Amino acid sequence: MAVSRQKYVCWANDIFLSSNKSELDGRTIHLLFSANRWEKRTLMESKLRSGTTLIVDRYSYSGVAFSSAKGLDIEWCKGPEKGLLAPDLVAYLDIPPEKAAERGGYGGERYEQLEFQKEVAQHYEMLHDLTWKTVDACLPMEEVAKQLREIVMDCIANCLKGKPLTELWQR
């Protein structure tokens, strides 16, 4: 049975995140995740130009925040991401790591450790720019969903007015 490269890379990422057994160098991990994003860049651009709205989970900002929280230089972490498509909106679901740890399933991934999550949150703060909208993820799920729907629909409306595509960290 043939497995596409895309599925393999995603599968490899899932294995890495859910396993504490794989011990790859931090730079190697960062570059693998970045390569996965580059692999999809052309497809993403084509979809966006044809009018498709894309919602992407754990895009470049996540990779930079996690890798720099592990001790890599934040500017080095941004380097392989430069030139990828910049999002029109980053919806940042803000929740204190202590609150997240109270939720079911916490700790199942390699980096779901309270102290490390606090460090990651600080690195996300360093990356905030005008595209970021913060939603209080401690609110009831219905309220979080309502706020997300509003900010996403506002963003889509602005993009429909002809907002050009931009690239990450090229401004």
PDB file of N, CA and C in Angstrom, residues 9 12-13 16-17 22-39 58-84 110-111 116 120 123-124 127 168-169:
ATOM      1  N   VAL A   9       4.595  12.698   6.279  1.00  0.00           N
ATOM      2  CA  VAL A   9       5.139  13.807   7.067  1.00  0.00           C
ATOM      3  C   VAL A   9       4.198  14.137   8.215  1.00  0.00           C
ATOM      4  N   ALA A  12       4.445  11.443  10.703  1.00  0.00           N
ATOM      5  CA  ALA A  12       5.700  11.554  11.450  1.00  0.00           C
ATOM      6  C   ALA A  12       5.597  12.648  12.507  1.00  0.00           C
ATOM      7  N   ASN A  13       4.977  13.776  12.161  1.00  0.00           N
ATOM      8  CA  ASN A  13       4.804  14.855  13.130  1.00  0.00           C
ATOM      9  C   ASN A  13       3.947  14.392  14.299  1.00  0.00           C
ATOM     10  N   PHE A  16       5.954  12.142  16.488  1.00  0.00           N
ATOM     11  CA  PHE A  16       6.917  12.904  17.281  1.00  0.00           C
ATOM     12  C   PHE A  16       6.230  13.593  18.449  1.00  0.00           C
ATOM     13  N   LEU A  17       5.107  14.253  18.192  1.00  0.00           N
ATOM     14  CA  LEU A  17       4.429  15.005  19.246  1.00  0.00           C
ATOM     15  C   LEU A  17       3.846  14.094  20.316  1.00  0.00           C
ATOM     16  N   SER A  22      11.274   9.586  20.575  1.00  0.00           N
ATOM     17  CA  SER A  22      12.084  10.136  19.501  1.00  0.00           C
ATOM     18  C   SER A  22      12.900  11.309  20.030  1.00  0.00           C
ATOM     19  N   GLU A  23      14.212  11.256  19.839  1.00  0.00           N
ATOM     20  CA  GLU A  23      15.088  12.319  20.341  1.00  0.00           C
ATOM     21  C   GLU A  23      15.875  12.933  19.185  1.00  0.00           C
ATOM     22  N   LEU A  24      15.220  13.790  18.432  1.00  0.00           N
ATOM     23  CA  LEU A  24      15.890  14.496  17.351  1.00  0.00           C
ATOM     24  C   LEU A  24      16.369  15.856  17.858  1.00  0.00           C
ATOM     25  N   ASP A  25      17.417  16.368  17.234  1.00  0.00           N
ATOM     26  CA  ASP A  25      17.924  17.697  17.546  1.00  0.00           C
ATOM     27  C   ASP A  25      16.829  18.737  17.324  1.00  0.00           C
ATOM     28  N   GLY A  26      16.766  19.763  18.171  1.00  0.00           N
ATOM     29  CA  GLY A  26      15.735  20.792  18.079  1.00  0.00           C
ATOM     30  C   GLY A  26      15.705  21.501  16.736  1.00  0.00           C
ATOM     31  N   ARG A  27      16.869  21.772  16.167  1.00  0.00           N
ATOM     32  CA  ARG A  27      16.909  22.419  14.857  1.00  0.00           C
ATOM     33  C   ARG A  27      16.329  21.500  13.776  1.00  0.00           C
ATOM     34  N   THR A  28      16.644  20.216  13.879  1.00  0.00           N
ATOM     35  CA  THR A  28      16.115  19.244  12.921  1.00  0.00           C
ATOM     36  C   THR A  28      14.597  19.207  12.982  1.00  0.00           C
ATOM     37  N   ILE A  29      14.055  19.162  14.183  1.00  0.00           N
ATOM     38  CA  ILE A  29      12.595  19.146  14.364  1.00  0.00           C
ATOM     39  C   ILE A  29      11.991  20.403  13.740  1.00  0.00           C
ATOM     40  N   HIS A  30      12.572  21.545  14.044  1.00  0.00           N
ATOM     41  CA  HIS A  30      12.040  22.809  13.530  1.00  0.00           C
ATOM     42  C   HIS A  30      12.042  22.807  12.000  1.00  0.00           C
ATOM     43  N   LEU A  31      13.127  22.372  11.412  1.00  0.00           N
ATOM     44  CA  LEU A  31      13.243  22.363   9.955  1.00  0.00           C
ATOM     45  C   LEU A  31      12.280  21.367   9.316  1.00  0.00           C
ATOM     46  N   LEU A  32      12.035  20.228   9.971  1.00  0.00           N
ATOM     47  CA  LEU A  32      11.067  19.265   9.440  1.00  0.00           C
ATOM     48  C   LEU A  32       9.659  19.841   9.405  1.00  0.00           C
ATOM     49  N   PHE A  33       9.272  20.501  10.500  1.00  0.00           N
ATOM     50  CA  PHE A  33       7.947  21.111  10.535  1.00  0.00           C
ATOM     51  C   PHE A  33       7.850  22.244   9.510  1.00  0.00           C
ATOM     52  N   SER A  34       8.914  23.031   9.371  1.00  0.00           N
ATOM     53  CA  SER A  34       8.924  24.111   8.388  1.00  0.00           C
ATOM     54  C   SER A  34       8.828  23.535   6.979  1.00  0.00           C
ATOM     55  N   ALA A  35       9.555  22.470   6.706  1.00  0.00           N
ATOM     56  CA  ALA A  35       9.502  21.838   5.382  1.00  0.00           C
ATOM     57  C   ALA A  35       8.090  21.371   5.057  1.00  0.00           C
ATOM     58  N   ASN A  36       7.378  20.889   6.055  1.00  0.00           N
ATOM     59  CA  ASN A  36       5.995  20.467   5.845  1.00  0.00           C
ATOM     60  C   ASN A  36       5.129  21.650   5.421  1.00  0.00           C
ATOM     61  N   ARG A  37       5.375  22.823   6.012  1.00  0.00           N
ATOM     62  CA  ARG A  37       4.627  24.022   5.615  1.00  0.00           C
ATOM     63  C   ARG A  37       5.007  24.464   4.199  1.00  0.00           C
ATOM     64  N   TRP A  38       6.308  24.420   3.875  1.00  0.00           N
ATOM     65  CA  TRP A  38       6.754  24.804   2.527  1.00  0.00           C
ATOM     66  C   TRP A  38       6.165  23.874   1.479  1.00  0.00           C
ATOM     67  N   GLU A  39       6.033  22.607   1.819  1.00  0.00           N
ATOM     68  CA  GLU A  39       5.468  21.639   0.886  1.00  0.00           C
ATOM     69  C   GLU A  39       4.051  22.043   0.465  1.00  0.00           C
ATOM     70  N   ARG A  58      -1.786  25.423  14.065  1.00  0.00           N
ATOM     71  CA  ARG A  58      -0.351  25.238  14.318  1.00  0.00           C
ATOM     72  C   ARG A  58       0.502  25.587  13.099  1.00  0.00           C
ATOM     73  N   TYR A  59       0.389  26.800  12.666  1.00  0.00           N
ATOM     74  CA  TYR A  59       1.162  27.270  11.510  1.00  0.00           C
ATOM     75  C   TYR A  59       2.523  27.759  12.001  1.00  0.00           C
ATOM     76  N   SER A  60       3.177  28.611  11.285  1.00  0.00           N
ATOM     77  CA  SER A  60       4.547  29.028  11.567  1.00  0.00           C
ATOM     78  C   SER A  60       4.756  29.606  12.959  1.00  0.00           C
ATOM     79  N   TYR A  61       3.797  30.399  13.427  1.00  0.00           N
ATOM     80  CA  TYR A  61       3.975  31.006  14.742  1.00  0.00           C
ATOM     81  C   TYR A  61       4.137  29.938  15.820  1.00  0.00           C
ATOM     82  N   SER A  62       3.405  28.867  15.685  1.00  0.00           N
ATOM     83  CA  SER A  62       3.517  27.776  16.645  1.00  0.00           C
ATOM     84  C   SER A  62       4.911  27.168  16.611  1.00  0.00           C
ATOM     85  N   GLY A  63       5.408  26.907  15.409  1.00  0.00           N
ATOM     86  CA  GLY A  63       6.741  26.331  15.290  1.00  0.00           C
ATOM     87  C   GLY A  63       7.811  27.221  15.895  1.00  0.00           C
ATOM     88  N   VAL A  64       7.722  28.511  15.633  1.00  0.00           N
ATOM     89  CA  VAL A  64       8.699  29.456  16.168  1.00  0.00           C
ATOM     90  C   VAL A  64       8.586  29.550  17.687  1.00  0.00           C
ATOM     91  N   ALA A  65       7.368  29.633  18.199  1.00  0.00           N
ATOM     92  CA  ALA A  65       7.173  29.753  19.651  1.00  0.00           C
ATOM     93  C   ALA A  65       7.709  28.517  20.383  1.00  0.00           C
ATOM     94  N   PHE A  66       7.369  27.335  19.891  1.00  0.00           N
ATOM     95  CA  PHE A  66       7.810  26.109  20.565  1.00  0.00           C
ATOM     96  C   PHE A  66       9.320  25.920  20.449  1.00  0.00           C
ATOM     97  N   SER A  67       9.868  26.126  19.251  1.00  0.00           N
ATOM     98  CA  SER A  67      11.311  25.924  19.078  1.00  0.00           C
ATOM     99  C   SER A  67      12.118  26.933  19.888  1.00  0.00           C
ATOM    100  N   SER A  68      11.687  28.187  19.901  1.00  0.00           N
ATOM    101  CA  SER A  68      12.434  29.182  20.681  1.00  0.00           C
ATOM    102  C   SER A  68      12.255  28.941  22.174  1.00  0.00           C
ATOM    103  N   ALA A  69      11.106  28.415  22.592  1.00  0.00           N
ATOM    104  CA  ALA A  69      10.916  28.084  24.013  1.00  0.00           C
ATOM    105  C   ALA A  69      11.839  26.944  24.438  1.00  0.00           C
ATOM    106  N   LYS A  70      12.254  26.128  23.473  1.00  0.00           N
ATOM    107  CA  LYS A  70      13.195  25.039  23.762  1.00  0.00           C
ATOM    108  C   LYS A  70      14.632  25.540  23.803  1.00  0.00           C
ATOM    109  N   GLY A  71      14.837  26.846  23.520  1.00  0.00           N
ATOM    110  CA  GLY A  71      16.173  27.413  23.634  1.00  0.00           C
ATOM    111  C   GLY A  71      16.808  27.857  22.332  1.00  0.00           C
ATOM    112  N   LEU A  72      16.149  27.633  21.206  1.00  0.00           N
ATOM    113  CA  LEU A  72      16.704  28.099  19.941  1.00  0.00           C
ATOM    114  C   LEU A  72      16.467  29.595  19.803  1.00  0.00           C
ATOM    115  N   ASP A  73      17.357  30.262  19.103  1.00  0.00           N
ATOM    116  CA  ASP A  73      17.237  31.695  18.877  1.00  0.00           C
ATOM    117  C   ASP A  73      15.975  31.985  18.059  1.00  0.00           C
ATOM    118  N   ILE A  74      15.170  32.930  18.525  1.00  0.00           N
ATOM    119  CA  ILE A  74      13.884  33.207  17.872  1.00  0.00           C
ATOM    120  C   ILE A  74      14.074  33.689  16.432  1.00  0.00           C
ATOM    121  N   GLU A  75      15.113  34.465  16.167  1.00  0.00           N
ATOM    122  CA  GLU A  75      15.355  34.932  14.801  1.00  0.00           C
ATOM    123  C   GLU A  75      15.786  33.772  13.904  1.00  0.00           C
ATOM    124  N   TRP A  76      16.577  32.834  14.442  1.00  0.00           N
ATOM    125  CA  TRP A  76      16.938  31.654  13.679  1.00  0.00           C
ATOM    126  C   TRP A  76      15.674  30.861  13.340  1.00  0.00           C
ATOM    127  N   CYS A  77      14.772  30.740  14.297  1.00  0.00           N
ATOM    128  CA  CYS A  77      13.534  29.989  14.093  1.00  0.00           C
ATOM    129  C   CYS A  77      12.649  30.620  13.018  1.00  0.00           C
ATOM    130  N   LYS A  78      12.660  31.938  12.935  1.00  0.00           N
ATOM    131  CA  LYS A  78      11.869  32.619  11.904  1.00  0.00           C
ATOM    132  C   LYS A  78      12.456  32.412  10.515  1.00  0.00           C
ATOM    133  N   GLY A  79      13.776  32.235  10.427  1.00  0.00           N
ATOM    134  CA  GLY A  79      14.473  32.154   9.150  1.00  0.00           C
ATOM    135  C   GLY A  79      13.859  31.198   8.140  1.00  0.00           C
ATOM    136  N   PRO A  80      13.678  29.920   8.481  1.00  0.00           N
ATOM    137  CA  PRO A  80      13.127  28.991   7.495  1.00  0.00           C
ATOM    138  C   PRO A  80      11.661  29.269   7.152  1.00  0.00           C
ATOM    139  N   GLU A  81      11.005  30.112   7.924  1.00  0.00           N
ATOM    140  CA  GLU A  81       9.593  30.424   7.711  1.00  0.00           C
ATOM    141  C   GLU A  81       9.408  31.654   6.806  1.00  0.00           C
ATOM    142  N   LYS A  82      10.475  32.456   6.669  1.00  0.00           N
ATOM    143  CA  LYS A  82      10.385  33.666   5.837  1.00  0.00           C
ATOM    144  C   LYS A  82      10.020  33.301   4.414  1.00  0.00           C
ATOM    145  N   GLY A  83       9.012  33.976   3.899  1.00  0.00           N
ATOM    146  CA  GLY A  83       8.552  33.705   2.548  1.00  0.00           C
ATOM    147  C   GLY A  83       7.317  32.826   2.485  1.00  0.00           C
ATOM    148  N   LEU A  84       6.997  32.149   3.590  1.00  0.00           N
ATOM    149  CA  LEU A  84       5.722  31.432   3.628  1.00  0.00           C
ATOM    150  C   LEU A  84       4.604  32.463   3.643  1.00  0.00           C
ATOM    151  N   ARG A 110       4.032  15.410  23.912  1.00  0.00           N
ATOM    152  CA  ARG A 110       5.378  15.605  24.445  1.00  0.00           C
ATOM    153  C   ARG A 110       5.566  16.943  25.167  1.00  0.00           C
ATOM    154  N   TYR A 111       4.999  18.019  24.653  1.00  0.00           N
ATOM    155  CA  TYR A 111       5.269  19.341  25.216  1.00  0.00           C
ATOM    156  C   TYR A 111       4.180  19.831  26.172  1.00  0.00           C
ATOM    157  N   PHE A 116       6.885  24.170  30.776  1.00  0.00           N
ATOM    158  CA  PHE A 116       7.228  24.418  29.377  1.00  0.00           C
ATOM    159  C   PHE A 116       6.131  25.232  28.690  1.00  0.00           C
ATOM    160  N   VAL A 120       6.378  28.672  26.526  1.00  0.00           N
ATOM    161  CA  VAL A 120       5.829  28.809  25.173  1.00  0.00           C
ATOM    162  C   VAL A 120       4.924  30.042  25.102  1.00  0.00           C
ATOM    163  N   HIS A 123       6.821  33.125  24.592  1.00  0.00           N
ATOM    164  CA  HIS A 123       7.357  33.245  23.236  1.00  0.00           C
ATOM    165  C   HIS A 123       6.265  33.612  22.234  1.00  0.00           C
ATOM    166  N   TYR A 124       5.055  33.125  22.452  1.00  0.00           N
ATOM    167  CA  TYR A 124       3.940  33.581  21.609  1.00  0.00           C
ATOM    168  C   TYR A 124       3.756  35.087  21.762  1.00  0.00           C
ATOM    169  N   LEU A 127       5.717  37.221  19.496  1.00  0.00           N
ATOM    170  CA  LEU A 127       5.381  37.126  18.074  1.00  0.00           C
ATOM    171  C   LEU A 127       4.134  37.914  17.682  1.00  0.00           C
ATOM    172  N   LEU A 168       5.415  35.921   5.360  1.00  0.00           N
ATOM    173  CA  LEU A 168       5.849  36.035   6.747  1.00  0.00           C
ATOM    174  C   LEU A 168       7.181  36.778   6.880  1.00  0.00           C
ATOM    175  N   TRP A 169       7.216  37.664   7.825  1.00  0.00           N
ATOM    176  CA  TRP A 169       8.427  38.360   8.254  1.00  0.00           C
ATOM    177  C   TRP A 169       9.197  38.995   7.099  1.00  0.00           C
TER     178      TRP A 169
END
